Amino acid sequence: MSEESRSVRLRIFGVVAMCLFAAMFARLWYLQVLEREELQLEALGNVVESVYEQAPRGRILDRDGRVLVDNKVVQVVTIDPRVLADELDADEREEMYLRLAVAVSRSGRLTKLDAVEDEVLDPEYGPFDDIPVAVDVDPQLLVFIGERPDEFPGVEVVQQTVRSYPYGNLAAHLLGYVGPITLDEFEAANTSIDPTDPEAKTYQLSDDVGKTGIERIFEDQLRGVPGERRYVVNDVGRIIDELPGRQAIPGNDVWLTIDIDVQALAERELADGLDRARDQRAKAGEAAFEAAAGSVVAIDPRDGGVVAMASFPTYDPAEFVNGISTRQFEQLTAEENYSPILNRAIQGTYAPGSTFKLVTSVAAMEQGIIGPSPPGLIEVDGGYLDTGTYLLPGCDEESGTCEFTSPYSGGGRSVTLRDALVVSSDTYYYRIGGEGFFRLPRPEDEGIQATARAMGLGTSSGVQLPYERAGVVPDREYFDEQYAAGVFLRDGDQWYAGDTINLSIGQGDLLVTPLQLANVYATFGNGGRLHQPNIATKVTAADGTVVREFGPRVLRDLEIPAEITEPILDGLNGVTRTGAIYNGTASEAFGDVGVPLDRWPVAGKTGTAERDGKADTSLFAAFGPADYPGLGIDVPGEPELAVAVVMEEAGFGSVAAAPVSARIMEPVATGAVPRARTTDEVSALIAEAALDAVAGEPDAGGTVGDEGAADGEAES
């Protein structure tokens, strides 16, 4: 064979060899690079496991953008269950748990051995989840555990985002709290979620969820899109690779109608008012003034926005951040502790007492019971002799009570509609109810109820908060329902004149919430527009983009004419003033505080609701600045604020609730509402005061705690 032929063959062989090697390398590259993920998934026993990370929740802000609920980064002790299974037997795990509990407790976070074991064994955690056993620990614990890997295998101190409250427990009931999701909540939340959607806000059994207040009602907005880590796991449960995952997306921010300064003012004045009420001395044989609970609601009548919502006693939502024990939760819900977790503003129901006379007055004038005679029972300016006792004409003693008495026992006074509101004459309204509404043919005899419902009573207000109660506007149908349920001993056919008479003064089976009561006065103050109370103004994304806005929500316009509003306004304005003939029942309270009634008139009504075996419930409702037709005062625009104060077992409305309202409305009227301080600001003031005391210098900044409700928190 020639040299030339041999050379050609070698070249051909080389080309073939190169092609074969190229094909082999191409195949290997294809299998190891392009098809790597797919082939790994197809490997025997290999699966992809996803581990989800909670996204930071959105913030909650007040109307001016001040942050009421935020997030903070804390140190969390976690345990990797895979390390425990691989490296430790049962006895070694027990010993490690004990060492860990001791180390965490010494760092300042009391932790028991049982608590660590319970967390590790909790079935809500998956096999690839790092299990948190202690939250918000001292950062120094990171160094301590990091230096001892042999003593704490699988244990890490990592960072986690949790809820924080810059203003402490201010507006706790309104804001609500978050807690571990229950199985029922988990199933309900994931039912309507598409798990294939990359932006789906899916839930895991280890997640937190809004439980009450804004946290619950705006859960969909506040919750972010969870992050995801994806692992390839072999048939014995070992991670062999990590695949590309997804970053968590923070939740949206919710802006409220609340003014945190007015909120702080309302909470402080409510707590102080209850303290003063407890100092009253009960008469012999009467119940003591417990005055342990109450509520204040402030609404802007112009748009229905809730400016403040206070409930006492209160609680600290931060207690739920690190988990709360069953014993602690029972204390928060126990009736003997006055149920601190209960939001009395929307869940407490009370007889409104004489504050309801506003509704009775409107109903009586609309239906001609107060008006020209005939057919009216009494004219607007007609006098009625109030002796403190009312005897129902033609009454049959066998069918019910015939004589009705009131707290007034002054021997007799002549009162008109205006005067009846000023001095809170019960007998005037007894007559309106017994000889007016009850004597009308059915169904017109339930005219008080019709007006009450038109003004928003007897049904939920529609405020953007969970668990609101509707209250009760009793009528014959309600009596039938209660009789059928075995609650009442008589049905609707046995509705007597006494039931209508009691209803006319806000007693009997009538029940309202403080929010409803404030909204009634806001509705009358703005001329008859009944708003659904608003608690939120807008929702914004993390970049500030507006996601959703909430404007005023008008349910109906009652269009109350001037001939009805004017005499009632005169009477309500007289309640807060010293008059030429009669002093108003709240005149002392508003005079003592110095509310500038000449330029910021307040129209209001005291109320005292009787409770069997207990001291009376004290109430006051008002709005301002209000027109005062009798004095020719015409305030530009509509009232700015409507306030309702309800104080349980606190006595007369003029003595307990009215002063609280006056102390809230005076700073609003004068533009001198104290600024609420954050807990950090309070801590700085306390530290400064302590340094001044040590140095022997006088406190130039005033007494810590004289402004803002947050100050009161620090003291308590």
PDB file of N, CA, C and O in Angstrom, residues 20 28 33 82 134 155 215 222 238 248 302 312 354 396 466 482-483 491 510 558 584 590 619-620 654 680 710:
ATOM      1  N   LEU A  20     -17.217  10.934  16.008  1.00  0.00           N
ATOM      2  CA  LEU A  20     -17.781  10.110  17.073  1.00  0.00           C
ATOM      3  C   LEU A  20     -17.622  10.778  18.432  1.00  0.00           C
ATOM      4  O   LEU A  20     -18.552  10.804  19.261  1.00  0.00           O
ATOM      5  N   LEU A  28     -23.455  14.054  25.850  1.00  0.00           N
ATOM      6  CA  LEU A  28     -23.206  14.242  27.274  1.00  0.00           C
ATOM      7  C   LEU A  28     -23.592  15.655  27.715  1.00  0.00           C
ATOM      8  O   LEU A  28     -24.190  15.856  28.769  1.00  0.00           O
ATOM      9  N   VAL A  33     -26.610  19.108  30.799  1.00  0.00           N
ATOM     10  CA  VAL A  33     -26.936  20.528  30.891  1.00  0.00           C
ATOM     11  C   VAL A  33     -28.391  20.792  30.525  1.00  0.00           C
ATOM     12  O   VAL A  33     -29.191  21.225  31.343  1.00  0.00           O
ATOM     13  N   ARG A  82     -33.922  17.272  59.965  1.00  0.00           N
ATOM     14  CA  ARG A  82     -33.151  16.268  59.208  1.00  0.00           C
ATOM     15  C   ARG A  82     -31.839  15.951  59.912  1.00  0.00           C
ATOM     16  O   ARG A  82     -31.396  14.803  59.942  1.00  0.00           O
ATOM     17  N   ALA A 134     -37.932  29.360  69.405  1.00  0.00           N
ATOM     18  CA  ALA A 134     -37.882  30.553  70.256  1.00  0.00           C
ATOM     19  C   ALA A 134     -37.747  31.775  69.353  1.00  0.00           C
ATOM     20  O   ALA A 134     -36.862  31.823  68.494  1.00  0.00           O
ATOM     21  N   VAL A 155     -29.043  23.276  65.047  1.00  0.00           N
ATOM     22  CA  VAL A 155     -29.642  24.477  65.617  1.00  0.00           C
ATOM     23  C   VAL A 155     -28.994  25.713  64.999  1.00  0.00           C
ATOM     24  O   VAL A 155     -27.774  25.800  64.895  1.00  0.00           O
ATOM     25  N   GLU A 215     -56.307  43.400  60.767  1.00  0.00           N
ATOM     26  CA  GLU A 215     -55.460  42.280  60.350  1.00  0.00           C
ATOM     27  C   GLU A 215     -56.293  41.170  59.705  1.00  0.00           C
ATOM     28  O   GLU A 215     -55.838  40.520  58.759  1.00  0.00           O
ATOM     29  N   LEU A 222     -53.048  42.551  53.138  1.00  0.00           N
ATOM     30  CA  LEU A 222     -51.849  42.624  53.975  1.00  0.00           C
ATOM     31  C   LEU A 222     -50.903  41.455  53.733  1.00  0.00           C
ATOM     32  O   LEU A 222     -49.687  41.602  53.860  1.00  0.00           O
ATOM     33  N   ARG A 238     -32.670  12.746  51.382  1.00  0.00           N
ATOM     34  CA  ARG A 238     -31.547  13.672  51.401  1.00  0.00           C
ATOM     35  C   ARG A 238     -31.661  14.657  50.234  1.00  0.00           C
ATOM     36  O   ARG A 238     -32.044  14.288  49.134  1.00  0.00           O
ATOM     37  N   ALA A 248     -39.937  36.207  47.997  1.00  0.00           N
ATOM     38  CA  ALA A 248     -41.203  36.622  48.589  1.00  0.00           C
ATOM     39  C   ALA A 248     -41.537  38.055  48.171  1.00  0.00           C
ATOM     40  O   ALA A 248     -40.644  38.889  47.992  1.00  0.00           O
ATOM     41  N   ARG A 302     -69.099  64.140  58.063  1.00  0.00           N
ATOM     42  CA  ARG A 302     -69.054  64.577  56.676  1.00  0.00           C
ATOM     43  C   ARG A 302     -68.862  63.427  55.704  1.00  0.00           C
ATOM     44  O   ARG A 302     -69.343  63.470  54.575  1.00  0.00           O
ATOM     45  N   PHE A 312     -62.169  49.589  76.369  1.00  0.00           N
ATOM     46  CA  PHE A 312     -61.446  49.320  77.618  1.00  0.00           C
ATOM     47  C   PHE A 312     -62.192  48.249  78.409  1.00  0.00           C
ATOM     48  O   PHE A 312     -63.431  48.272  78.453  1.00  0.00           O
ATOM     49  N   SER A 354     -81.417  57.647  77.590  1.00  0.00           N
ATOM     50  CA  SER A 354     -81.987  58.894  77.058  1.00  0.00           C
ATOM     51  C   SER A 354     -81.285  59.413  75.816  1.00  0.00           C
ATOM     52  O   SER A 354     -81.802  60.334  75.166  1.00  0.00           O
ATOM     53  N   ASP A 396    -105.234  49.336  82.232  1.00  0.00           N
ATOM     54  CA  ASP A 396    -105.736  48.174  82.964  1.00  0.00           C
ATOM     55  C   ASP A 396    -104.561  47.545  83.702  1.00  0.00           C
ATOM     56  O   ASP A 396    -103.623  47.038  83.075  1.00  0.00           O
ATOM     57  N   PRO A 466     -64.449  42.831  61.492  1.00  0.00           N
ATOM     58  CA  PRO A 466     -65.167  41.565  61.696  1.00  0.00           C
ATOM     59  C   PRO A 466     -65.886  41.506  63.041  1.00  0.00           C
ATOM     60  O   PRO A 466     -65.578  42.263  63.957  1.00  0.00           O
ATOM     61  N   GLN A 482     -88.459  35.543  70.084  1.00  0.00           N
ATOM     62  CA  GLN A 482     -87.920  35.210  71.398  1.00  0.00           C
ATOM     63  C   GLN A 482     -88.852  34.262  72.158  1.00  0.00           C
ATOM     64  O   GLN A 482     -88.398  33.388  72.896  1.00  0.00           O
ATOM     65  N   TYR A 483     -90.156  34.429  71.960  1.00  0.00           N
ATOM     66  CA  TYR A 483     -91.129  33.540  72.596  1.00  0.00           C
ATOM     67  C   TYR A 483     -90.988  32.127  72.043  1.00  0.00           C
ATOM     68  O   TYR A 483     -90.994  31.141  72.793  1.00  0.00           O
ATOM     69  N   ASP A 491     -95.603  36.645  73.782  1.00  0.00           N
ATOM     70  CA  ASP A 491     -95.332  36.844  72.367  1.00  0.00           C
ATOM     71  C   ASP A 491     -95.729  38.248  71.935  1.00  0.00           C
ATOM     72  O   ASP A 491     -96.085  39.098  72.747  1.00  0.00           O
ATOM     73  N   LEU A 510     -84.272  47.235  73.860  1.00  0.00           N
ATOM     74  CA  LEU A 510     -83.494  47.951  72.854  1.00  0.00           C
ATOM     75  C   LEU A 510     -82.005  47.850  73.169  1.00  0.00           C
ATOM     76  O   LEU A 510     -81.580  48.098  74.295  1.00  0.00           O
ATOM     77  N   LEU A 558     -82.019  60.522  54.655  1.00  0.00           N
ATOM     78  CA  LEU A 558     -83.317  60.624  55.315  1.00  0.00           C
ATOM     79  C   LEU A 558     -84.013  61.950  55.020  1.00  0.00           C
ATOM     80  O   LEU A 558     -85.222  62.075  55.237  1.00  0.00           O
ATOM     81  N   GLY A 584     -78.603  72.528  81.160  1.00  0.00           N
ATOM     82  CA  GLY A 584     -78.533  71.228  80.513  1.00  0.00           C
ATOM     83  C   GLY A 584     -77.894  70.186  81.406  1.00  0.00           C
ATOM     84  O   GLY A 584     -77.078  70.503  82.286  1.00  0.00           O
ATOM     85  N   PHE A 590     -69.302  70.285  80.465  1.00  0.00           N
ATOM     86  CA  PHE A 590     -68.709  71.085  79.393  1.00  0.00           C
ATOM     87  C   PHE A 590     -68.230  72.430  79.911  1.00  0.00           C
ATOM     88  O   PHE A 590     -67.265  72.994  79.393  1.00  0.00           O
ATOM     89  N   LEU A 619     -73.965  56.997  79.556  1.00  0.00           N
ATOM     90  CA  LEU A 619     -73.810  57.252  78.124  1.00  0.00           C
ATOM     91  C   LEU A 619     -73.845  58.745  77.819  1.00  0.00           C
ATOM     92  O   LEU A 619     -74.478  59.529  78.535  1.00  0.00           O
ATOM     93  N   PHE A 620     -73.180  59.119  76.756  1.00  0.00           N
ATOM     94  CA  PHE A 620     -73.289  60.468  76.214  1.00  0.00           C
ATOM     95  C   PHE A 620     -72.978  60.395  74.733  1.00  0.00           C
ATOM     96  O   PHE A 620     -72.043  59.699  74.308  1.00  0.00           O
ATOM     97  N   SER A 654     -74.546  62.189  82.954  1.00  0.00           N
ATOM     98  CA  SER A 654     -74.045  63.543  83.192  1.00  0.00           C
ATOM     99  C   SER A 654     -72.794  63.546  84.062  1.00  0.00           C
ATOM    100  O   SER A 654     -71.959  64.450  83.961  1.00  0.00           O
ATOM    101  N   ASP A 680     -40.931  54.273  71.439  1.00  0.00           N
ATOM    102  CA  ASP A 680     -39.520  54.684  71.446  1.00  0.00           C
ATOM    103  C   ASP A 680     -39.371  56.091  72.005  1.00  0.00           C
ATOM    104  O   ASP A 680     -38.433  56.375  72.768  1.00  0.00           O
ATOM    105  N   ALA A 710     -49.726  56.693  74.461  1.00  0.00           N
ATOM    106  CA  ALA A 710     -48.564  55.821  74.577  1.00  0.00           C
ATOM    107  C   ALA A 710     -47.838  56.067  75.891  1.00  0.00           C
ATOM    108  O   ALA A 710     -47.219  55.170  76.450  1.00  0.00           O
TER     109      ALA A 710
END
